[in-house]
Short mmCIF file of C-alpha atoms in Angstrom, two decimals:
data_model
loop_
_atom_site.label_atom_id
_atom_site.label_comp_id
_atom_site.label_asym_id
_atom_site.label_seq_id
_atom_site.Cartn_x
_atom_site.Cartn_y
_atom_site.Cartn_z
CA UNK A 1 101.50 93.99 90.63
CA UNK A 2 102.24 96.30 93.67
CA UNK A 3 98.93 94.95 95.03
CA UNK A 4 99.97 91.55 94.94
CA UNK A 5 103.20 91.60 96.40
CA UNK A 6 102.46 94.56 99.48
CA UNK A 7 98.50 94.25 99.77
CA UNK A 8 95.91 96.70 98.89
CA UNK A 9 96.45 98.72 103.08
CA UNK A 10 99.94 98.93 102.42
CA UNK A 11 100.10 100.24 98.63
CA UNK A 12 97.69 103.13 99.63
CA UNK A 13 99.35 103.90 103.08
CA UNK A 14 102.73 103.91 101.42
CA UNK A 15 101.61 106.27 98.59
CA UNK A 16 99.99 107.92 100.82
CA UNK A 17 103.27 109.51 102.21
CA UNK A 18 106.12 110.39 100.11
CA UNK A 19 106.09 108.75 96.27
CA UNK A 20 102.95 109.64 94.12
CA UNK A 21 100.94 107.04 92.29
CA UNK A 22 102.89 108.37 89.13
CA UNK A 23 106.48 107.97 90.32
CA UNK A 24 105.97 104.26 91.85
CA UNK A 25 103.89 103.14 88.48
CA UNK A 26 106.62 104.49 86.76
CA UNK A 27 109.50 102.36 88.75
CA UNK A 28 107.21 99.36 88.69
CA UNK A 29 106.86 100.03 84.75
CA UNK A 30 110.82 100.55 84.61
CA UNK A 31 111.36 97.03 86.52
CA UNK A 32 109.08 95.58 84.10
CA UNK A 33 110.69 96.60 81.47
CA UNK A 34 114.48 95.16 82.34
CA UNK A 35 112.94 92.16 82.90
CA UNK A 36 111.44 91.92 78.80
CA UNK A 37 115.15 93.92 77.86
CA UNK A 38 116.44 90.32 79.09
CA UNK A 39 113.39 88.39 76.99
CA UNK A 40 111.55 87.44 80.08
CA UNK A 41 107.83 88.45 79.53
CA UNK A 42 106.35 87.15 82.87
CA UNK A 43 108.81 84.49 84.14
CA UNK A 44 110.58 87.28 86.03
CA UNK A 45 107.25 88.18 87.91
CA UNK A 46 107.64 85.80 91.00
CA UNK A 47 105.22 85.03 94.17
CA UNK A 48 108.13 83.54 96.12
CA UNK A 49 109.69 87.43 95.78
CA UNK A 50 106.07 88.66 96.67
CA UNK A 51 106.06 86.87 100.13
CA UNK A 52 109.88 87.55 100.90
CA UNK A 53 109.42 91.52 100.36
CA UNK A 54 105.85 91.29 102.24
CA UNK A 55 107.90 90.00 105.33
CA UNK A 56 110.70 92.66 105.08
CA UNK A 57 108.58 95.20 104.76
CA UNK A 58 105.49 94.71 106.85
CA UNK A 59 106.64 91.47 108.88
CA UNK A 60 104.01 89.87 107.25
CA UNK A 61 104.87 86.30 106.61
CA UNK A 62 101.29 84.59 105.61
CA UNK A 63 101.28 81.01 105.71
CA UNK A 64 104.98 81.24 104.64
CA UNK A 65 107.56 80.24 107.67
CA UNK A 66 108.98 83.84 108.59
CA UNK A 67 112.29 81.93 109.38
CA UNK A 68 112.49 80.92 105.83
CA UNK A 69 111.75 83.81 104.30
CA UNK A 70 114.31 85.92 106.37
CA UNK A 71 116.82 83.71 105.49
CA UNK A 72 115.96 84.16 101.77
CA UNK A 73 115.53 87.63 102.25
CA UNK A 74 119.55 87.22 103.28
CA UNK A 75 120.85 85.00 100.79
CA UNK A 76 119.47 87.29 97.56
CA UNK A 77 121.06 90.05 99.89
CA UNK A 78 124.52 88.68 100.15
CA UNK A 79 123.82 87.49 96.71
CA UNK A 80 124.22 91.16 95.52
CA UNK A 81 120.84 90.92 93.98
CA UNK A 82 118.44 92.70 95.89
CA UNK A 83 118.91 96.29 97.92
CA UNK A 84 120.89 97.58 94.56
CA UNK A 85 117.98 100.32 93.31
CA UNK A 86 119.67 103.24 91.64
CA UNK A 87 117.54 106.00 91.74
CA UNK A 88 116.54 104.76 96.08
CA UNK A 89 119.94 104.55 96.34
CA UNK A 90 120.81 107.95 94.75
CA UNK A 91 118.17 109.40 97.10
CA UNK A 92 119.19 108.34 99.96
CA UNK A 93 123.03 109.48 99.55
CA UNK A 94 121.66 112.95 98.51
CA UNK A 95 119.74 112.93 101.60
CA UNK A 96 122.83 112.45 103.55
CA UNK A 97 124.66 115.20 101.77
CA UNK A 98 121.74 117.63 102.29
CA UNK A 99 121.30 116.37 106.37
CA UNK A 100 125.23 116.95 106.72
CA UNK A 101 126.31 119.60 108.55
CA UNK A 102 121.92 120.11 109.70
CA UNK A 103 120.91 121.46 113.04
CA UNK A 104 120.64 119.02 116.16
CA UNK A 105 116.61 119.28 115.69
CA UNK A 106 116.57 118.19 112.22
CA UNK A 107 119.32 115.25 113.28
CA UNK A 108 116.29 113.88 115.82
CA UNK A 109 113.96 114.04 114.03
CA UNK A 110 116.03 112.23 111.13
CA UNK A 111 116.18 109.46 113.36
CA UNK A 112 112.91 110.40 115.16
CA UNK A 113 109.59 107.29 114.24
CA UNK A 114 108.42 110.28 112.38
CA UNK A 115 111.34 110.56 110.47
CA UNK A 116 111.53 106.74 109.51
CA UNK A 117 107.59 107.28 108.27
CA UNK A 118 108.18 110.31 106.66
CA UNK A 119 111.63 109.02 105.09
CA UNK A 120 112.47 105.33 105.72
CA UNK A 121 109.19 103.50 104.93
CA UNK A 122 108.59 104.85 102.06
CA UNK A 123 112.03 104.09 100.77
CA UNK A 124 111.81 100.60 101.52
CA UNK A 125 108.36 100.13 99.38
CA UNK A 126 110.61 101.99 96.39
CA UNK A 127 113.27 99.43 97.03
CA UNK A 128 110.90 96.86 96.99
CA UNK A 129 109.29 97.17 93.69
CA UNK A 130 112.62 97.36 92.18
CA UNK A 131 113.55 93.81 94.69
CA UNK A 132 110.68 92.07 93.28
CA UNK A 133 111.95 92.31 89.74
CA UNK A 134 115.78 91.31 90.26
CA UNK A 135 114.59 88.39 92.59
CA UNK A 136 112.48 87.00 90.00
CA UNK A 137 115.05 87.29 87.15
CA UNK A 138 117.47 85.65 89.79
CA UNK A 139 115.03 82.93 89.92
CA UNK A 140 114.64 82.66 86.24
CA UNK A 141 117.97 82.73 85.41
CA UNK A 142 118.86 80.22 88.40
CA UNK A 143 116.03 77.61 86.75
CA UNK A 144 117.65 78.04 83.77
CA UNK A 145 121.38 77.38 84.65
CA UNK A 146 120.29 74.36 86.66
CA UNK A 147 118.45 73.38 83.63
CA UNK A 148 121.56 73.59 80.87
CA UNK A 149 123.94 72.17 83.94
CA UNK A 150 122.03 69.79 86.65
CA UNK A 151 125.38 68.15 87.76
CA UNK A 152 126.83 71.90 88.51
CA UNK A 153 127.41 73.06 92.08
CA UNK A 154 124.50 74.87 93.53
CA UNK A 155 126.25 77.50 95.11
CA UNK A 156 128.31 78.00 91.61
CA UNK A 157 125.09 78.46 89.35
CA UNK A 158 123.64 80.68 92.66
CA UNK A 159 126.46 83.14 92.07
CA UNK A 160 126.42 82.76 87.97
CA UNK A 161 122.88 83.93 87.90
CA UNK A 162 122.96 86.78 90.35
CA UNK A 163 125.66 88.04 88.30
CA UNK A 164 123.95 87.94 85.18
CA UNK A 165 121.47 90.11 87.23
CA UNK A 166 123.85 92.65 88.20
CA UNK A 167 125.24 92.77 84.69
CA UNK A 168 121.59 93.13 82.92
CA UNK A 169 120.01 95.39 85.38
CA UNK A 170 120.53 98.36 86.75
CA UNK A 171 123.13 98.15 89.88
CA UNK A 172 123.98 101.01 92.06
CA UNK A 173 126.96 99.33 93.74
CA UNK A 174 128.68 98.97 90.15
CA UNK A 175 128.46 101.84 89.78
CA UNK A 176 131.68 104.33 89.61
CA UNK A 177 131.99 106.79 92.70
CA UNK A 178 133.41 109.69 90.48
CA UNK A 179 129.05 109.09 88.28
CA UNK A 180 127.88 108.93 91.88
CA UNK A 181 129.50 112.23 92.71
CA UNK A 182 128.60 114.14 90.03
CA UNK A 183 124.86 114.26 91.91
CA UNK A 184 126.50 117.09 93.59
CA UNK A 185 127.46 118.86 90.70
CA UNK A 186 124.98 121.98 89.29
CA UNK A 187 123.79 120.64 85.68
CA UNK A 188 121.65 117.57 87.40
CA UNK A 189 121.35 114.59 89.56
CA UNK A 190 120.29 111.19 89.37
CA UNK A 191 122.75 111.13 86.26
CA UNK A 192 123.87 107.24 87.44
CA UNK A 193 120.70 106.00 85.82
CA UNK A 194 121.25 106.46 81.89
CA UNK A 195 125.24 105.43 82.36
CA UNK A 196 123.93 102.36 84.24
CA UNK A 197 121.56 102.06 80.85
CA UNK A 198 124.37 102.44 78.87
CA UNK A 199 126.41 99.64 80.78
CA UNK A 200 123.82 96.64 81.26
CA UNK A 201 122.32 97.41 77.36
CA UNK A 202 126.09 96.55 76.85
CA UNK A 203 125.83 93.50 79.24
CA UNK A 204 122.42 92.17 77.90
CA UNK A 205 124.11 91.87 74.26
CA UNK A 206 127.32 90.42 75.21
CA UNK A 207 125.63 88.24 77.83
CA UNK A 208 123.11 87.16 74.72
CA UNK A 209 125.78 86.39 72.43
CA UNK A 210 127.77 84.52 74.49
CA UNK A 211 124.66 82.65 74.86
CA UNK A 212 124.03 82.46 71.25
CA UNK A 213 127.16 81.26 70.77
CA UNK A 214 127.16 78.69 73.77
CA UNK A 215 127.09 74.59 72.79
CA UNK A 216 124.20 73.86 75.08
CA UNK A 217 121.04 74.28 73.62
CA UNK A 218 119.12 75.85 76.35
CA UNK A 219 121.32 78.36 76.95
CA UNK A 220 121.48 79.07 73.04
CA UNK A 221 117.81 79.33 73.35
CA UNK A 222 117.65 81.37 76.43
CA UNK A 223 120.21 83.98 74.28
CA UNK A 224 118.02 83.94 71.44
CA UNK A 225 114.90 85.01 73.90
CA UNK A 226 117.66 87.74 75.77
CA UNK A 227 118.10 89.10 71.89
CA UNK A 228 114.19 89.10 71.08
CA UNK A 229 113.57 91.14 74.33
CA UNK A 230 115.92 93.57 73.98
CA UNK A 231 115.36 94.17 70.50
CA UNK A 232 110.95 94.21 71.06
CA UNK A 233 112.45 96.58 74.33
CA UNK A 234 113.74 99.09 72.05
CA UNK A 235 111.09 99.19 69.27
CA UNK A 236 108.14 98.72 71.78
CA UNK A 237 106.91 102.43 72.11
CA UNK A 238 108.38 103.65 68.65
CA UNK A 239 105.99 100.78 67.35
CA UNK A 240 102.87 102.22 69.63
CA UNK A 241 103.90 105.02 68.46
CA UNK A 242 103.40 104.93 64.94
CA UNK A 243 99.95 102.30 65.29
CA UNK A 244 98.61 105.84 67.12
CA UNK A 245 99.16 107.66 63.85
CA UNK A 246 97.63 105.18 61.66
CA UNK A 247 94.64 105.04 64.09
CA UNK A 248 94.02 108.52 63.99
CA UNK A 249 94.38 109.15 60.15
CA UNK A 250 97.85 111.40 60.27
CA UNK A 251 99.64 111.97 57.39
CA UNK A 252 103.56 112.16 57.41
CA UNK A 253 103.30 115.86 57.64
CA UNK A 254 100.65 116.03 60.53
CA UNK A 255 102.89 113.65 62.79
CA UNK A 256 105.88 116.31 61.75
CA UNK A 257 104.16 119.20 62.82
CA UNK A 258 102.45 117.73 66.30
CA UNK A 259 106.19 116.50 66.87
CA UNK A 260 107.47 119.90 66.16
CA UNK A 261 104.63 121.72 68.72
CA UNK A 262 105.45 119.17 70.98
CA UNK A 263 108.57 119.07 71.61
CA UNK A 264 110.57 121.65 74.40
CA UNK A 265 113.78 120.96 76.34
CA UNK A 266 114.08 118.14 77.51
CA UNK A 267 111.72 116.43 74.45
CA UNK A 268 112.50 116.15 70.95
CA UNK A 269 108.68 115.28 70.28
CA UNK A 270 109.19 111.54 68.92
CA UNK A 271 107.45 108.86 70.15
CA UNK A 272 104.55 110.44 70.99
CA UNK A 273 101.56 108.24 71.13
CA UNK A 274 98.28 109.97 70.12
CA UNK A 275 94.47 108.95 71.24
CA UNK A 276 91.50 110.62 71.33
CA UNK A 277 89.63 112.03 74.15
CA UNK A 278 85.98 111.82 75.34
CA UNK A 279 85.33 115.32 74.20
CA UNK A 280 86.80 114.66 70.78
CA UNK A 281 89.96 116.34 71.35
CA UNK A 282 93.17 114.79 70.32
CA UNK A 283 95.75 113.97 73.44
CA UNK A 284 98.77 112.46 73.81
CA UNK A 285 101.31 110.31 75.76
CA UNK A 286 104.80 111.32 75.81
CA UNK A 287 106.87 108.01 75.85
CA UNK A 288 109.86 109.58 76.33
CA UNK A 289 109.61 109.79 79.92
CA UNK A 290 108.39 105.91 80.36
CA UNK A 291 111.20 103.91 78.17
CA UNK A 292 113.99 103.63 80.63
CA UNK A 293 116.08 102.53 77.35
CA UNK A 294 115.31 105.67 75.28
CA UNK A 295 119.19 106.83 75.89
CA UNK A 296 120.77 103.69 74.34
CA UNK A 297 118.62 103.16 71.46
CA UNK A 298 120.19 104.66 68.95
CA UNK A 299 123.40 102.97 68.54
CA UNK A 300 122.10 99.35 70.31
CA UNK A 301 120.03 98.92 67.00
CA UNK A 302 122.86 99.48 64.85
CA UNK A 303 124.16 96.07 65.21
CA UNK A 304 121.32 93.93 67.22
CA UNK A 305 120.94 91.86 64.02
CA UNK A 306 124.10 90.92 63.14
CA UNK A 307 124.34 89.20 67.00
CA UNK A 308 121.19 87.61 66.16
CA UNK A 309 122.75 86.62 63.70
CA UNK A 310 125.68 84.53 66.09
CA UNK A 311 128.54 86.78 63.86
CA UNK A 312 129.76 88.94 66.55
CA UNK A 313 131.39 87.11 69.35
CA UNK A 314 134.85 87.16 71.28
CA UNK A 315 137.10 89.97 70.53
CA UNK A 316 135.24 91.25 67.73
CA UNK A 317 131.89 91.61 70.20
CA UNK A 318 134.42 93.66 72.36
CA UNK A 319 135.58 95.96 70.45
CA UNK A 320 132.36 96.41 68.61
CA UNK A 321 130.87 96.98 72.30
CA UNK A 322 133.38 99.27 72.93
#
């Protein structure tokens, strides 16, 4: 995917300098992952967003006008659906705490063409994998809107489905400045990310049942998808999970004890997904660290079914979110 939408040159010159192959496969594998939390499985995977973040990027346009695609590039912008990465964003203010109050030398060469190599480039190639994503759900959700409504302003169903972006995916501008302070605080940082889990797992089952619940048929369906997703989303690796025991001939009590031996502090062990090596020896994947919804699981699955179902809804769905 990060091939397609910034070439083959740029990928490796951009890994090349700050992020590691790991940490961008992971944000490309987190972006993927809101998109099927919404029940989009490759609909929010879109060339259009492939040649827009190209041109911002690189200033490479293609065959594409480079007027058009700057003026694109400014719409999803003033949209509020694109430039809203919370972990870049996160970054980039703890940057600016740690350069406060910094010698005049390391002020240059902040703003020195080394500087924007070392510091700005990279960040934009972070910000665009998570841009790619959000543009194509905004372009999903937009398709379907004009589908349920074709009479409906434009403009109207522009800002309806960049909302229902920044409600279902992760948003650092909604989020509140007291979370974005507490980077500074000694126990942690980047501690936006799971309360910005927390907030559009919320979103993506209100915005579902009100879909569920909605007269028009495609939105109904398009609910009914958002549900699925979100549901497959939080049983995906607990699922891989358990077809890795089965395919390595584990009893109940062999899982328990690899969990137990596997787990340290920041792990409780679950979800580990076993294979086995050349060499014969048995390794493992720990999950835990890929499934961007693993702090919301818990209590989402509690009551997935009965929305499903179309019985929460209204007040009821609110206080039950609450």
């Amino acid at each position: 995917i990060a091939r397609a939408y910034i070439g083959q040159k740029g990928l490796t010159q951009a890994l090349k300098t700050t992020y590691s192959h790991v940490t961008h496969a992971r944000n490309v594998l987190g972006g993927y992952q809101f998109g099927l939390a919404n029940g989009r499985l490759f609909s929010h995977v879109s060339s259009d967003a492939a040649s827009v973040l190209r041109n911002k990027v690189f200033n490479k346009s293609g065959r594409v006008n480079k007027k058009e695609l700057d003026e694109a590039y400014e719409e999803y912008l003033g949209l509020g659906v694109i430039n809203t990465s919370v972990n870049v964003n996160q970054f980039r203010d703890m940057l600016e705490t740690g350069f406060r109050g910094s010698s005049p030398k390391i002020d240059k060469l902040k703003n020195s063409a080394v500087g924007d190599l070392v510091l700005g480039k990279p960040n934009e190639i972070y910000m665009a994998s998570d841009d790619f994503f959000k543009i194509g759900a905004y372009e999903a959700e937009l398709k379907t809107l004009i589908e349920a409504s074709p009479d409906a302003d434009r403009m109207m169903l522009k800002r309806e489905a960049a909302k229902i972006v920044s409600n279902t995916m992760p948003n650092y501008d909604l989020i509140p400045k007291g979370l974005k302070a507490m980077r500074a605080m000694p126990f942690g940082n980047f501690v936006a990310f799971p309360a910005e889990i927390t907030r559009t797992s919320l979103m993506i089952m209100k915005q579902a049942a009100n879909e569920i619940s909605s007269s028009s048929s495609i939105i109904r369906k398009r609910g009914l998808q958002r549900a699925a997703g979100f549901a497959t989303t939080l049983s995906g690796f607990s699922l891989a999970a358990n077809a890795s025991y089965d395919y390595m001939g584990f009893s109940d009590e062999e899982v328990e004890a690899r969990r137990v031996l596997n787990s340290g502090a920041f792990s409780d062990g679950y979800n580990l997904t076993y294979f086995r090596m050349e060499n014969g020896k048995v390794g493992f994947i720990n999950t835990q660290y890929l499934d961007s919804y693993q702090s919301f699981k818990a209590p989402a699955q509690t009551f997935l079914k009965e929305m499903i179902d179309g019985k929460l809804k209204g007040k009821e769905l609110d206080e039950r979110l609450m």
